[in-house]
Structure formats: C-alpha cells, structure tokens
Tab-separated table of C-alpha atoms in Angstrom:
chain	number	residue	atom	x	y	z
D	182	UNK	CA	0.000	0.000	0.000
D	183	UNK	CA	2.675	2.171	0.863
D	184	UNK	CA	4.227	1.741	-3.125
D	185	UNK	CA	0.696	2.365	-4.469
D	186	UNK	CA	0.402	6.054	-2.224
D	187	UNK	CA	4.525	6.619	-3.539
D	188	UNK	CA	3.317	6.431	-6.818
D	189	UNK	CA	0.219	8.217	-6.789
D	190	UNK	CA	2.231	11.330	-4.684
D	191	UNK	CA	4.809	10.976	-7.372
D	192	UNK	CA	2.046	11.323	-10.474
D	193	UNK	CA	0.823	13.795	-8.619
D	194	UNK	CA	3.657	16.075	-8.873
D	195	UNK	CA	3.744	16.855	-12.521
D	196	UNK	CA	0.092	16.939	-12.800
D	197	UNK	CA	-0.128	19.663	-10.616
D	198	UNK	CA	2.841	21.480	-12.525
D	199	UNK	CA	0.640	21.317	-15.334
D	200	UNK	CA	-2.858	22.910	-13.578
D	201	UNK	CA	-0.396	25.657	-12.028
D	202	UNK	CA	0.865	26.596	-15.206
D	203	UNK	CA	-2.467	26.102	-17.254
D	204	UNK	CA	-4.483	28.527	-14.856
D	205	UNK	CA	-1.195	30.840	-14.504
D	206	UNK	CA	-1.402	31.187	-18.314
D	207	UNK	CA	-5.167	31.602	-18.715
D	208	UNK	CA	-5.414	34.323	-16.148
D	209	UNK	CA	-2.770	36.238	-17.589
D	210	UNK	CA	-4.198	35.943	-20.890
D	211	UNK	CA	-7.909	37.568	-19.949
D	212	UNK	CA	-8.071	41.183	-21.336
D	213	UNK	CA	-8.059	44.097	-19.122
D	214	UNK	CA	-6.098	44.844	-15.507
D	215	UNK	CA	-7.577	44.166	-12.414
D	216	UNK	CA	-5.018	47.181	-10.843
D	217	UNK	CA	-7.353	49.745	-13.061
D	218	UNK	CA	-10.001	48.652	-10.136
D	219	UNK	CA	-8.100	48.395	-7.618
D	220	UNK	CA	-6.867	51.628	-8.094
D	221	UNK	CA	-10.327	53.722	-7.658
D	222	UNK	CA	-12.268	56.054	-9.964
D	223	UNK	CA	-9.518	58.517	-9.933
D	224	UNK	CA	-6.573	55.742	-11.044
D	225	UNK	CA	-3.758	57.934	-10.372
D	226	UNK	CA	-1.055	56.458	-12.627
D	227	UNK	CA	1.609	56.463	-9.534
D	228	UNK	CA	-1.030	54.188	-7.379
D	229	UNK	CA	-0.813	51.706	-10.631
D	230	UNK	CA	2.640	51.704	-11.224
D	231	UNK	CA	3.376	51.109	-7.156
D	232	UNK	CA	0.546	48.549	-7.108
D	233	UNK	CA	2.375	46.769	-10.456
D	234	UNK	CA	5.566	46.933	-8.692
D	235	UNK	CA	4.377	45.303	-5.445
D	236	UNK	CA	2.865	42.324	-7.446
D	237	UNK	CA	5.824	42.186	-9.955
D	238	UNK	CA	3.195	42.464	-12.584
D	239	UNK	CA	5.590	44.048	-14.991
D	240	UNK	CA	7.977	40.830	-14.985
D	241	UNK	CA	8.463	38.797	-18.217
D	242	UNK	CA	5.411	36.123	-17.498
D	243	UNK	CA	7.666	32.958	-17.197
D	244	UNK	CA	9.634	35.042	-13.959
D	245	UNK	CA	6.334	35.880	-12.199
D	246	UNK	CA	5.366	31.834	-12.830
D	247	UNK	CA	8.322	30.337	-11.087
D	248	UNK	CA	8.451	33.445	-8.420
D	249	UNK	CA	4.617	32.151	-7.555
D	250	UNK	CA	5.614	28.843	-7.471
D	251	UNK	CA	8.163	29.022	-5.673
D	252	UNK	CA	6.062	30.687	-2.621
D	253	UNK	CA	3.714	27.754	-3.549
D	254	UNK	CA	6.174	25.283	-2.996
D	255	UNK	CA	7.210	27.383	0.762
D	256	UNK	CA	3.364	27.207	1.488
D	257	UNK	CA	2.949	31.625	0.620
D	258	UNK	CA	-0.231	31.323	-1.796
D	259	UNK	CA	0.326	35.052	-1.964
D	260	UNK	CA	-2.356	37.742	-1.165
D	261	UNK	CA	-5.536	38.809	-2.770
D	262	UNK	CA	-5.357	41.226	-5.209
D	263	UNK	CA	-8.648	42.873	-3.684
D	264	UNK	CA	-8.232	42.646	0.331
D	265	UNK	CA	-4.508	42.077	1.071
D	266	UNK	CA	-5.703	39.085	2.993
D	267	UNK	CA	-2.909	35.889	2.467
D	268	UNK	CA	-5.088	33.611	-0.128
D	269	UNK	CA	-4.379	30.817	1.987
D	270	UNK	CA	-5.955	32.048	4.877
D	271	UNK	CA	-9.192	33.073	2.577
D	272	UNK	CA	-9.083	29.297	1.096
D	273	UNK	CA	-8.972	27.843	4.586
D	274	UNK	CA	-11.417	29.502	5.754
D	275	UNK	CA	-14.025	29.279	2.980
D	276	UNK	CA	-13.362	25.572	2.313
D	277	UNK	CA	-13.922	24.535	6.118
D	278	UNK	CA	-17.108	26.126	5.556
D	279	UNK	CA	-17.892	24.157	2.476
D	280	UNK	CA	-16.866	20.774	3.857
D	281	UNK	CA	-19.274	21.082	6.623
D	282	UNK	CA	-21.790	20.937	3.971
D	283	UNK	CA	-20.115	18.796	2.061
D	284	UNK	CA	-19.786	16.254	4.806
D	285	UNK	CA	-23.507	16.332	5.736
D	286	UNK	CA	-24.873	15.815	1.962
D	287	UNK	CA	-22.800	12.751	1.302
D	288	UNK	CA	-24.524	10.996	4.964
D	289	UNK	CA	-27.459	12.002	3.087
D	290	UNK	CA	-26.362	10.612	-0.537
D	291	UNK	CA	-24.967	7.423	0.943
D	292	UNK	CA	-27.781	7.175	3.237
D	293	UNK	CA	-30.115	7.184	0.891
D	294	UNK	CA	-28.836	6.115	-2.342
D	295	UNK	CA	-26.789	3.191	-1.750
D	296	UNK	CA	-29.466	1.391	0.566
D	297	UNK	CA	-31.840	2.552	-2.483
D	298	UNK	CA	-29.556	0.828	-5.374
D	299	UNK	CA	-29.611	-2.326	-3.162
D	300	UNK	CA	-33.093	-2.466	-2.731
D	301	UNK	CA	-34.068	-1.894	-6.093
D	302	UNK	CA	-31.348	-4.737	-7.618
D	303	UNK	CA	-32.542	-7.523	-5.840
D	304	UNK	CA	-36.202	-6.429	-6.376
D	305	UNK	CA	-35.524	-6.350	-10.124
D	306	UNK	CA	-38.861	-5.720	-12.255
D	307	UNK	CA	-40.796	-5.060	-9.596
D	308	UNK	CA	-42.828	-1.947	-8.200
D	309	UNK	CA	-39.639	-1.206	-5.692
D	310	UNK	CA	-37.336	-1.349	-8.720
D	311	UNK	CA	-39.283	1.079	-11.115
D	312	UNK	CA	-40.118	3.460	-7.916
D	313	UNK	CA	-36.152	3.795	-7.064
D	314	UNK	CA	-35.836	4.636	-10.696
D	315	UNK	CA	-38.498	7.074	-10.917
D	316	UNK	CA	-36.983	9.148	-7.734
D	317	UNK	CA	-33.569	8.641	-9.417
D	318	UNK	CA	-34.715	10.581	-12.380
D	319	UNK	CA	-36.713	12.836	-10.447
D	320	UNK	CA	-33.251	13.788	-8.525
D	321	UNK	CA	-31.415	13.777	-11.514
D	322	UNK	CA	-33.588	16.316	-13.399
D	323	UNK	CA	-34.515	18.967	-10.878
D	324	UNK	CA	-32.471	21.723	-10.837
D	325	UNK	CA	-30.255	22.405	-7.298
D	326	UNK	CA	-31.462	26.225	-7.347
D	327	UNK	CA	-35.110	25.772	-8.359
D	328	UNK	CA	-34.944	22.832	-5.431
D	329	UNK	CA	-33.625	24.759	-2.964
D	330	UNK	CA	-35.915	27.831	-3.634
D	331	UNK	CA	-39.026	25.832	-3.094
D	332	UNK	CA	-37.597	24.544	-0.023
D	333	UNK	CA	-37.078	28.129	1.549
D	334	UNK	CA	-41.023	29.208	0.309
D	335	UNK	CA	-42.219	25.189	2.235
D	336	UNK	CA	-40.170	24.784	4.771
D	337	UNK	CA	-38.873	28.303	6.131
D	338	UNK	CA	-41.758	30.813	4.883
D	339	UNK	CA	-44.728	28.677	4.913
D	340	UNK	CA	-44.042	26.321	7.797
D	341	UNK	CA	-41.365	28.122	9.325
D	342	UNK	CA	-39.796	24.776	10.616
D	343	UNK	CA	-36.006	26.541	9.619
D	344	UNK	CA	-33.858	29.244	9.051
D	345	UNK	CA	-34.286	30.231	5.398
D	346	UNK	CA	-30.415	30.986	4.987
D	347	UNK	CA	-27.021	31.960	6.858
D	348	UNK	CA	-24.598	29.549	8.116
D	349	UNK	CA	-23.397	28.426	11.638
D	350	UNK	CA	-20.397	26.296	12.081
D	351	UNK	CA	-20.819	23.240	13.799
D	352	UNK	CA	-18.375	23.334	16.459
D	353	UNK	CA	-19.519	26.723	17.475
D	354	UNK	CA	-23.505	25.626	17.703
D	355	UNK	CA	-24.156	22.304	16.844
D	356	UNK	CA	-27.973	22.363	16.912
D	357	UNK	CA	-28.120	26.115	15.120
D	358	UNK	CA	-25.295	24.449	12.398
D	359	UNK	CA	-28.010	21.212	12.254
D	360	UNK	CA	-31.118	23.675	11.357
D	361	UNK	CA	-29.059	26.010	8.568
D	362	UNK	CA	-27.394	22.505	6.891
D	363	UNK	CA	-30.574	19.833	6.761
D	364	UNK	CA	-31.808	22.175	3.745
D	365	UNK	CA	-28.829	23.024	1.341
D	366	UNK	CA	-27.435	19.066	2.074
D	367	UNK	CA	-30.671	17.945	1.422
D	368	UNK	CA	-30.709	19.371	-2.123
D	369	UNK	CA	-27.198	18.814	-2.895
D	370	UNK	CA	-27.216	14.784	-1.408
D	371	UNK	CA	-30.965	14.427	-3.024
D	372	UNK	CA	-28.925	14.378	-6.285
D	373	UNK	CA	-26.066	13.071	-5.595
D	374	UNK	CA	-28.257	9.993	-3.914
D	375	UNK	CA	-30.055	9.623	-6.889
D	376	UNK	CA	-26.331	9.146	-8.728
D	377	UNK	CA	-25.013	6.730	-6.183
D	378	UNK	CA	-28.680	4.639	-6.804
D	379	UNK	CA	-28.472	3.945	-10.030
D	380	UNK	CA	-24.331	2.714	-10.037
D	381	UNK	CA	-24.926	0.779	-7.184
D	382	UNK	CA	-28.092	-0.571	-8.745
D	383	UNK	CA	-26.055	-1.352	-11.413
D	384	UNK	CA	-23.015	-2.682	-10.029
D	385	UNK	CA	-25.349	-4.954	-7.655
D	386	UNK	CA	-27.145	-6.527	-10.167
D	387	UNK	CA	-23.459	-7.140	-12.553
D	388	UNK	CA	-22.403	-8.755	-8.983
D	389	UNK	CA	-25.563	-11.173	-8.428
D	390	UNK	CA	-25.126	-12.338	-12.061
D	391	UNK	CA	-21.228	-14.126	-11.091
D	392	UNK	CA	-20.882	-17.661	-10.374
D	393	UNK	CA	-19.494	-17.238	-6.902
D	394	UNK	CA	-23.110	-15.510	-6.053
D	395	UNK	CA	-24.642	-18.270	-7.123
D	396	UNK	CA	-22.387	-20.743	-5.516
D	397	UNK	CA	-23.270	-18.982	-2.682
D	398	UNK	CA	-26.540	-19.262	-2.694
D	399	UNK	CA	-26.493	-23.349	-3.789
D	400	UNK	CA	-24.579	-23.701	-0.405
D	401	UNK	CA	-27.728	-22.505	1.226
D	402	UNK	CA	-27.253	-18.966	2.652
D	403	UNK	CA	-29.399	-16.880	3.713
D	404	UNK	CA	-30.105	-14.073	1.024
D	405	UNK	CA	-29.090	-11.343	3.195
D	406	UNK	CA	-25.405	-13.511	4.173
D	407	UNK	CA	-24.796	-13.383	0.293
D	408	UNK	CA	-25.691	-9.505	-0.669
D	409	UNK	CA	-24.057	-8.030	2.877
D	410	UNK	CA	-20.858	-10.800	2.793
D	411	UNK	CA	-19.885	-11.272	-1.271
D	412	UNK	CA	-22.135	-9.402	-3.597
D	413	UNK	CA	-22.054	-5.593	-1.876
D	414	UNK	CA	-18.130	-6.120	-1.299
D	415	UNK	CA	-17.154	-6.911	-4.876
D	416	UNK	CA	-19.646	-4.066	-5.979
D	417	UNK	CA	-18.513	-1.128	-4.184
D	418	UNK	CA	-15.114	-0.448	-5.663
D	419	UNK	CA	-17.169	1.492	-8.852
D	420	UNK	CA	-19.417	3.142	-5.868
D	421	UNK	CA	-16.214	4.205	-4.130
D	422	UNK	CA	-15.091	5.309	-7.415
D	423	UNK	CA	-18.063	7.788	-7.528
D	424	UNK	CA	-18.797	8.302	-4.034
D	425	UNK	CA	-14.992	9.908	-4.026
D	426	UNK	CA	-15.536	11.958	-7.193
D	427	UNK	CA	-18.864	13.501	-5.681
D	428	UNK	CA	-17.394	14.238	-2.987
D	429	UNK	CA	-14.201	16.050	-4.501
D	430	UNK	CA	-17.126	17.984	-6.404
D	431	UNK	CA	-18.749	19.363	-3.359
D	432	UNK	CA	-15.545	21.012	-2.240
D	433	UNK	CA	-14.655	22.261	-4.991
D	434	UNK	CA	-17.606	24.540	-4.469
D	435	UNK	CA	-21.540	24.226	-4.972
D	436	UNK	CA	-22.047	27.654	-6.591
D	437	UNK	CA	-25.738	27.739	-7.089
D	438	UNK	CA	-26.840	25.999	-3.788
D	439	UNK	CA	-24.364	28.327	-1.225
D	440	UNK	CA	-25.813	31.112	-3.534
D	441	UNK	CA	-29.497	30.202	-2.642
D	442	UNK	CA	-29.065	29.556	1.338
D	443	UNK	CA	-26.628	32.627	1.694
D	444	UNK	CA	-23.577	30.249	2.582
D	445	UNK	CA	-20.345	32.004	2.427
D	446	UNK	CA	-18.418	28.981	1.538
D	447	UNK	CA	-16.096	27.997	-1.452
D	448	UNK	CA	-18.132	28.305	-4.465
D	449	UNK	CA	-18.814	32.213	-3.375
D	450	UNK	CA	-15.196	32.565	-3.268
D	451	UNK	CA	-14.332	31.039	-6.185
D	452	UNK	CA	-17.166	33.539	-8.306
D	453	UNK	CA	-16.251	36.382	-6.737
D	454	UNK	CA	-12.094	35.963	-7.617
D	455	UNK	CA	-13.486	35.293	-10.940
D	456	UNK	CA	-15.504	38.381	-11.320
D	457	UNK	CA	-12.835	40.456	-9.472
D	458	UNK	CA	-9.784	39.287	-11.604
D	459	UNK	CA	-8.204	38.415	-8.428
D	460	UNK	CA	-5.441	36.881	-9.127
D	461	UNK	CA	-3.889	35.320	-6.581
D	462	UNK	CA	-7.035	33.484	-5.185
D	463	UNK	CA	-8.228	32.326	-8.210
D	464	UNK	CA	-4.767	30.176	-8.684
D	465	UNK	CA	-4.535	29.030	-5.216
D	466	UNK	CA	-8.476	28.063	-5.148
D	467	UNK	CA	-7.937	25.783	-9.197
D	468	UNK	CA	-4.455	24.812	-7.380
D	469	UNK	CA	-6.272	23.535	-4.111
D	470	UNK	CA	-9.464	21.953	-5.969
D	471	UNK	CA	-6.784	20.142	-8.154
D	472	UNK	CA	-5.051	18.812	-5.134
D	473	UNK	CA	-8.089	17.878	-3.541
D	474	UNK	CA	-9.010	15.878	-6.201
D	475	UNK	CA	-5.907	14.093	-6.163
D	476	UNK	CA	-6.030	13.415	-2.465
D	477	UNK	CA	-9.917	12.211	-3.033
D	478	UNK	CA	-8.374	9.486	-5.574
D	479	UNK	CA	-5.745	8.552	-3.352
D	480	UNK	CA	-8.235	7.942	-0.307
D	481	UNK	CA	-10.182	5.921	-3.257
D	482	UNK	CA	-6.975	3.959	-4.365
D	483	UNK	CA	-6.753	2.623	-0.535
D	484	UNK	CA	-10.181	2.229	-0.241
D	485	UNK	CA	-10.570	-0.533	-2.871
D	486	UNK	CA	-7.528	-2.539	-1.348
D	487	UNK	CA	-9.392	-2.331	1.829
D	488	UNK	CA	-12.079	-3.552	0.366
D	489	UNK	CA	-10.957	-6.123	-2.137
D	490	UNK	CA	-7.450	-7.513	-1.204
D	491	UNK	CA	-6.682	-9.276	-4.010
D	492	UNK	CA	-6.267	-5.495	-5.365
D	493	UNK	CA	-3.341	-5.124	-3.701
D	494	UNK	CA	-0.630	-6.586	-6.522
D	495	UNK	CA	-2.671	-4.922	-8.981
C-alpha cells in the first residue's frame, strides 16, 4: 500500500505542474487589468505603477510563474489582489465552511442512495425497482437552485420549521449548524443519492449475475449472508469510485446551492475571484481543488484494497 500512495504522490507532482501553469497562463491571458479597479475612480497612474511593482506584474510572465511557485512550494499562496488578505488564509477559511456541507450531503447521498440501489437490484422488475428509478430521475432532473428555492417558500416561509439561509459552524452551535445545513445538504445529497442509486443498482445486479453468487446461494445462505458478505463487497469499488468523485465535487464549491441559502463557503469565493480578476485566489483556489481531487483518488486507491485484497498486486 505504501508503493501504491509513492506512486500516486509521485504522479501527482507533474500533474499539478501542469494545472499551475495552465491557470497561470489563462489568467494572464484575460483582457483588461484588475489594478485599473483596484486603483479607484480617480486611477492615479503612480497608485498603478506602485501597485504593479508590489505584485511584480511588470515581470516577463515565465519570472512571475516560477516566483509564484516558488512561494507555492514554501506554502505563501500570496495575497488577494482585492483585500490584502494571504489567499491561503481566505481558502482555509471558505473551504472549512464548504466541507461542513459537504460532509452532511454525502450521509445524506450514501444514506439514501446506496441502501436505495440495493433495494431496487434484488427487487428487479418489480414496483420497488421502477419506484427507485423514478426518484432517481426525479433527482437527476430537478435543478439544485429551483430545489432549494421551493424549499425556503415550504419549509422556512410557509411552515417556518427553519432558518431560510445563513450559516453556523458546527463546532460553534451544533444544533443552530443542524437547522441552517438539513436544507442546502438535502438538495445537494438528493442528487447526488439519486447518482449513487443507479451505479450501485447497477453494479449490484453485474455482482448477483457471477458464479461465486450463485455458488453462494447453492450452499444454502441466507439471502441477506450473500448480498451483505460477497455481492455488496465486490460491488462497491465502482461506488467508491463515484462516491470519491462527488465528494471532490462538493468542495470544490456548490455555486448555485451556497448562492441560494446565503452560505459564504467555497463556491462564493471562487465567483467572486473570478468576477474580481483576483489573481492570486483564483490560482490558489484551481491549485487547491486540483489537489483535492488528487487526495480524493488517493483515499479511493486505498479504499478498494481495503475492500478487495486481491487489489493489492494490482
């Protein structure tokens, strides 16, 4: 196991070379300068020139690349172009936020979906089957924002059962976090559930199909014995595959949803960089998403060995 995380660290390195200097590249290539903003209505040509200087904006490109990476590499993200604040200190902040939610709508994906996919694959063809489809679809269709919307005019304006929007953490006020989460998770797992339903549905019934199933069940086990101890192991290394994907997805930022419930979390930072030209956050936010991804494939990689074993050599 240790070999397979070596390698995966050491892939990992020129990969993120490559996003570092594909973002770098793009964001210098936009049209227009952000320091033209920054500056004020008045732009006072010394202000620009000073504000230039600070940022070494008037380096050839390739020196301001390496001179970023290199505070990269030290753990300096740099500062935003718009507050001064160090972009790593905005990122932390912002993505804690966002794996709180992120956290609570997988226990609601997995919760829901997986159990869901089961269900529905050894009911094949029957009323349980084509119902788990129907909400599948139904999950799979609807919108996140139009979702979440209707939620605030039920649940907070009509019934006034919770908060309509804002954010608590959960180590401050647990119950308050609780109340301001169940909707946003909610809308983001209800898709993501419907998703992890129809692989595992999938997977389940490619699994019940093998011979060792139904060697299995000729030795006389019990039904539930064969789906909990052979079929559901061998089928979760493609729901791991997603489950980790989804996952990475959410923290990279669910725009529209922390939008909707007022969440100040990482997709709100990652609009308003773009919007702002800022810089400096919008490279550390692609460089951080791109690392996250990474580590969400690595925790995948050990999660099938853990799983399945005879993975191991592969």
């Amino acid at each position: 196991m240790l070999a397979l995380i070596g390698r995966r660290l050491l892939i990992a390195i020129p990969t993120l070379f490559l996003v570092s200097l594909f973002v770098f590249a793009l964001q210098r290539a936009l049209p227009g300068d952000p320091f033209l903003v920054i500056a004020g209505e008045e732009r006072d040509p010394e202000v620009i020139a000073r504000l230039r200087e600070i940022y070494r904006m008037d380096d050839p490109i390739v020196v301001q690349f390496f001179a970023w990476l290199g505070q990269v590499i030290q753990g300096d993200f740099g500062r935003s172009l718009r507050t001064g604040e160090p972009v790593l200190g905005l990122i932390v902040q912002k993505l804690g936020v966002t794996f709180q939610l992120a956290v609570a709508s997988m226990l609601i994906a997995v919760g829901i979906g997986i159990p869901a996919g089961i269900i529905a694959a050894r009911r094949k063809d029957t009323i349980a089957d084509y119902s788990a489809s129907a909400v599948a679809l139904f999950g799979l269709s609807v919108p996140h924002f139009w979702l979440g919307i209707m939620l605030i005019l039920l649940v907070s304006v009509e019934l006034r059962w919770l908060p309509a929007s804002g954010f608590e953490s959960i180590f401050s006020d647990p119950k308050a976090a609780i109340e301001r989460l169940i909707m946003p998770a909610f809308v983001l797992g209800g898709g993501l559930a419907a998703s992890l339903m129809r692989h595992t549905r999938s997977a389940m019934l490619e699994v019940l199909q093998s011979d060792y199933v139904r060697t299995a069940r000729a030795k006389g086990l019990a039904e539930d014995a064969v789906i909990n101890r052979h079929a559901l192991r061998n089928a979760l290394v493609p729901i791991i595959t997603l489950s980790t994907i989804l996952f990475g997805e959410l923290l990279a930022g669910a725009v529209l949803t922390e939008q909707v419930f007022t969440i100040p979390g990482f997709g709100k930072l990652i609009v308003d960089a773009v919007f702002n030209r800022d810089y400096g956050v919008v490279q550390g936010v692609v460089l951080c998403t791109a690392i996250g991804f990474i580590i969400m494939n690595l925790v995948a990689d050990v999660l099938y060995i853990l799983v399945n074993p005879r993975l191991r050599d592969s």
